[in-house]
Coordinates of C-alpha atoms in Angstrom, one line a residue:
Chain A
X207 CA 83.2 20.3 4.9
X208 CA 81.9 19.7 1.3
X209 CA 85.4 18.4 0.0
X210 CA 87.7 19.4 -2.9
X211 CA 85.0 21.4 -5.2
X212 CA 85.7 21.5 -9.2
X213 CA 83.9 23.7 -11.6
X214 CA 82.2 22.7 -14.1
X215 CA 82.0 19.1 -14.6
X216 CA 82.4 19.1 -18.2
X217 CA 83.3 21.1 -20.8
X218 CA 83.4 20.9 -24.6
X219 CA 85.3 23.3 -26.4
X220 CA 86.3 24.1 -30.0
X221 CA 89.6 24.3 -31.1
X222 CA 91.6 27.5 -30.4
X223 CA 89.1 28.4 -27.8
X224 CA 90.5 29.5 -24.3
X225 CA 88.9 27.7 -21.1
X226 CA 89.0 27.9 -17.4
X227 CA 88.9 25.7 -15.1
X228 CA 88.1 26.1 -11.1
X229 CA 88.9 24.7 -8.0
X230 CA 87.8 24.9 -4.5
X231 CA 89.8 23.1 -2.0
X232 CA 89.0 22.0 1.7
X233 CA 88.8 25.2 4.1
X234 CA 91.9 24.6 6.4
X235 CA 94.5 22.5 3.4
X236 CA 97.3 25.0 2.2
X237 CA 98.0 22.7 -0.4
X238 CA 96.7 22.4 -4.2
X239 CA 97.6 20.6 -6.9
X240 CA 96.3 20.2 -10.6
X241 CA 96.6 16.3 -12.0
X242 CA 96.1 15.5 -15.8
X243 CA 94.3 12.0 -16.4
X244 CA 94.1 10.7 -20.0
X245 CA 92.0 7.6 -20.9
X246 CA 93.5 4.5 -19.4
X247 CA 96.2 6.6 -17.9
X248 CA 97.3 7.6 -13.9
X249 CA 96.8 11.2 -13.0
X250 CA 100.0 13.2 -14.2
X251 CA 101.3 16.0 -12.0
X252 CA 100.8 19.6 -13.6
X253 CA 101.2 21.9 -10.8
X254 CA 101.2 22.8 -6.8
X255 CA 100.3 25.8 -4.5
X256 CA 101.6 26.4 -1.4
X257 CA 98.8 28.8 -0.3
X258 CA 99.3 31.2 -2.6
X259 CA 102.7 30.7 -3.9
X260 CA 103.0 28.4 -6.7
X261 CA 106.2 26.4 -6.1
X262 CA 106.4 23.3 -8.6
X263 CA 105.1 23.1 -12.0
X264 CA 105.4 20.0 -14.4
X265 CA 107.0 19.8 -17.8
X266 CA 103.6 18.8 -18.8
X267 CA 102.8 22.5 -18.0
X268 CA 103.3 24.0 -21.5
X269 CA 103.1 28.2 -22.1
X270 CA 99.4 27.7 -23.3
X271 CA 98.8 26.5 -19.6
X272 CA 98.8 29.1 -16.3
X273 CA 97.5 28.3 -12.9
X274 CA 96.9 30.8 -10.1
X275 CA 95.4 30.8 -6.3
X276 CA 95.3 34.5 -5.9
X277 CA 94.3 34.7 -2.2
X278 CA 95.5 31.4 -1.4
X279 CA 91.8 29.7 -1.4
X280 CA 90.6 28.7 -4.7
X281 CA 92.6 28.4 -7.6
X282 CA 92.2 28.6 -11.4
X283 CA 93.9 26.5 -14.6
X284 CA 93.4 28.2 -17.8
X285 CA 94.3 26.9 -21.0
X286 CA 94.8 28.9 -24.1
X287 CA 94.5 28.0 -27.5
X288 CA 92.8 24.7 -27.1
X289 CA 94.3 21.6 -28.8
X290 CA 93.0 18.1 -29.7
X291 CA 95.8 17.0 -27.3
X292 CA 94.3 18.8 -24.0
X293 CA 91.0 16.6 -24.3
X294 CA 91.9 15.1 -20.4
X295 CA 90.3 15.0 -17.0
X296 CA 91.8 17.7 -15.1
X297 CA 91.9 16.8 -11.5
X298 CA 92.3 19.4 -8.8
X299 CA 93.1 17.8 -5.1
X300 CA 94.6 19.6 -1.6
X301 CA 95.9 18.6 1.5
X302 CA 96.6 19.8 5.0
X303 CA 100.1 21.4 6.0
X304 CA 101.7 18.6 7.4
X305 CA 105.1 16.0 6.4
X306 CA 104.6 15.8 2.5
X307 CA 105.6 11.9 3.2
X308 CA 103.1 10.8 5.2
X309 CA 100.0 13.3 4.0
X310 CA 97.6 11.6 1.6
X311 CA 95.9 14.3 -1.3
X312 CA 92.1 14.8 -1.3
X313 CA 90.8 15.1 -4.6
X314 CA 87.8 16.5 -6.7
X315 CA 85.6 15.1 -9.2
X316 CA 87.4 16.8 -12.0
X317 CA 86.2 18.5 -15.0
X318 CA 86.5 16.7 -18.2
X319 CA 87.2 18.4 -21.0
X320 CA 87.0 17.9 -24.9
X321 CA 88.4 19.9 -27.2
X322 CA 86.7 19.5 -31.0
Chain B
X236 CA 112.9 8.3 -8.3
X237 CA 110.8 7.4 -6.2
X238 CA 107.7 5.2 -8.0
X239 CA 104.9 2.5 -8.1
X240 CA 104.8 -0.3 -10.5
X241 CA 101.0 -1.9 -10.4
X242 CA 100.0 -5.1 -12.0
X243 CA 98.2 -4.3 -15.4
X244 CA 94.5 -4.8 -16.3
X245 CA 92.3 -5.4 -16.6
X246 CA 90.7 -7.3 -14.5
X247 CA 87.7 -9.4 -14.1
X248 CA 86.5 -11.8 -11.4
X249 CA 83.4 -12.9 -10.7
X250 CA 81.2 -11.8 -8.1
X251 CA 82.3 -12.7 -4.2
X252 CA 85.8 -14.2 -5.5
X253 CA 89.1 -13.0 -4.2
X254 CA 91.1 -9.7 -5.3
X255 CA 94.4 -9.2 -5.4
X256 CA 96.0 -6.2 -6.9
X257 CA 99.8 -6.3 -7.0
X258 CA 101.7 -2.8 -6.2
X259 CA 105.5 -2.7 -5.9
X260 CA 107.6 0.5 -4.7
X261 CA 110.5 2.3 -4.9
X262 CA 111.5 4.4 -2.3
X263 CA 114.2 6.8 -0.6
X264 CA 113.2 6.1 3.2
X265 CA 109.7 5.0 4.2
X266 CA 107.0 7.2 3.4
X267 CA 103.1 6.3 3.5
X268 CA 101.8 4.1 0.7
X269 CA 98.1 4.7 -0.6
X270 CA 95.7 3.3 -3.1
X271 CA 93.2 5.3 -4.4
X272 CA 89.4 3.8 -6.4
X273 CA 88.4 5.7 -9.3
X274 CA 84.9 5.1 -9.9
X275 CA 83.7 5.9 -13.7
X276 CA 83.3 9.6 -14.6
X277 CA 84.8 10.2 -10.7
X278 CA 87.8 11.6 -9.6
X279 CA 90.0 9.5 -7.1
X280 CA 89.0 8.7 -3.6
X281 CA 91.2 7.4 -0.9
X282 CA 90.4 3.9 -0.2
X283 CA 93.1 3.0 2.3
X284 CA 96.7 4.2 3.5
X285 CA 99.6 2.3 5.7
X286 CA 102.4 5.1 7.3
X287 CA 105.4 2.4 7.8
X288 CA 106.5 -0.9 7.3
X289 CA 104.4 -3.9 8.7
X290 CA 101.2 -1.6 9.1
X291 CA 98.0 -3.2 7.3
X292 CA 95.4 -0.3 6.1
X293 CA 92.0 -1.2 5.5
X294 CA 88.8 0.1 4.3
X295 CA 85.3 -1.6 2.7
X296 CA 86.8 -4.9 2.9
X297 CA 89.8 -3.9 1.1
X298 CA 93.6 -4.6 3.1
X299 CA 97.2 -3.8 2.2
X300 CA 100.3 -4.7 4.5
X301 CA 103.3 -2.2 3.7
X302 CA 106.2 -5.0 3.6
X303 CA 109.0 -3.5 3.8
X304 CA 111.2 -6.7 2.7
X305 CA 109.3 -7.1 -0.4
X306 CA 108.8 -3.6 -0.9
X307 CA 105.1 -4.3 -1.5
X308 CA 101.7 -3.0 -0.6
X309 CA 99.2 -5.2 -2.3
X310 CA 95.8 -4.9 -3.0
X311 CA 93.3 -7.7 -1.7
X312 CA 89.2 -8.0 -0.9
X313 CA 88.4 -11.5 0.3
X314 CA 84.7 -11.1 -1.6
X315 CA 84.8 -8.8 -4.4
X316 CA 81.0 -7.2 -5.8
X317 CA 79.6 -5.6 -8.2
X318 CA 79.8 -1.9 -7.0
X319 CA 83.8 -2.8 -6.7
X320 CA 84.4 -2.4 -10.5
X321 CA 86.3 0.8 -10.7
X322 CA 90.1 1.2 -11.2
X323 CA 92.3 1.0 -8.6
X324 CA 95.6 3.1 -8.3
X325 CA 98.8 2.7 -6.0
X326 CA 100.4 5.6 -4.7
X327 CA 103.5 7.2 -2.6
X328 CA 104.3 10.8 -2.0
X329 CA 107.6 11.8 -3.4
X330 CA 111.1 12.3 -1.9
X331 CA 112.0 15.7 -3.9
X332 CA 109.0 18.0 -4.7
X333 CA 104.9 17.6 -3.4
X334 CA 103.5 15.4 -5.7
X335 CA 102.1 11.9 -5.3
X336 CA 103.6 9.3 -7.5
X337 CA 100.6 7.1 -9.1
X338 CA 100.8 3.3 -10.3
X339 CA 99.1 3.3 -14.1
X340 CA 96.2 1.7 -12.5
X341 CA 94.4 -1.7 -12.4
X342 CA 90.8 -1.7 -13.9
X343 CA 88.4 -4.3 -12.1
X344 CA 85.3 -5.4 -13.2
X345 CA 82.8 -7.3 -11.5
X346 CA 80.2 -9.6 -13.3
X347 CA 77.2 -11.0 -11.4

């Protein structure tokens, strides 16, 4: 087990550009979620998979933003139209199918993007 | 809602003094309580978790008693060092929805 994967690392992008963002979570978790982090900030919940049903996304989550886990393994966040205001770490983390109270979230190393 | 409130930062303590990190909850029920150590560039890792009241968690020196009363789970190392400096985050799953609830954070910093 290699733990929560994130692809790439960093990313510098201009303005208007669209990026993707990828994330492989432990084998046997079900769950997925994508965190925001901005500078002196705690991560801020975007969105959450259920396997491969996406069943909670965030305010935060504006129409430039779209997840998807199409075969309930990895899962993608793609933003569109890139904005000063999406330079963040975007964190990706899973966890195993069991009481949402008592499970703690495994996360990546998240990719950090900046958007000039 | 359910939240954390953390003590703000920073932080910094010399090398081998004592650490305390202050996290306060609110909560429907008792879930677990975590803190998570982000280390610079790094995404989070778990550092330590308590499941109910009165349970101390603990991990590289690091401790935190879920009190129940105070409706606390502080942070504490007895010797802090160098490779601590990172910043520290509370956290408790929620009561509606999937999503942990994080503290702001604490930053520590170490000097020799």
């Amino acid at each position: 087990d290699t733990g929560v994967s994130q692809d790439p690392r960093h990313k510098i992008t201009k303005r208007g550009q669209n990026v993707t963002f990828r994330c492989d979570p432990i084998s046997e978790h079900n769950r997925l979620y994508w965190y925001r982090q901005t500078l002196g900030q705690g991560p801020e919940f975007l969105t959450y998979f259920q396997n491969e049903a996406q069943l909670e996304k965030s305010r935060l989550l504006s129409d430039r933003f779209s997840a998807e886990r199409p075969k309930g393994s990895f899962s993608t966040l793609e933003i569109q139209r890139t904005e000063q205001g999406d330079s963040a770490m975007y964190l990706c983390a899973s966890s195993p199918d069991r009481a949402v109270r008592n499970t703690e979230a495994f996360f990546g190393q998240g990719t950090r993007l900046t958007v000039v | 809602g359910d939240s954390v409130t953390q003590m703000e930062g920073p932080v910094t303590l010399s090398e081998e003094a004592f650490l305390t990190i202050n996290c306060t909850y609110t909560a429907t029920g008792y879930p677990s309580l975590f803190w998570y150590v982000q280390y610079p560039g790094e995404g989070l890792q778990l550092l330590l978790k308590a499941t109910k009241a009165d349970d101390k968690g603990s991990n590289k020196g690091f401790e935190a008693t879920y009190r129940k009363e105070t409706t606390s789970f502080h942070l504490e190392k007895g010797s802090v060092q160098v490779s601590d400096s990172a910043v520290y985050f509370c956290a408790l799953p929620p009561n509606s929805g999937y999503a942990l609830n994080f503290g702001k954070g604490t930053s520590l910093l170490v000097t020799p």
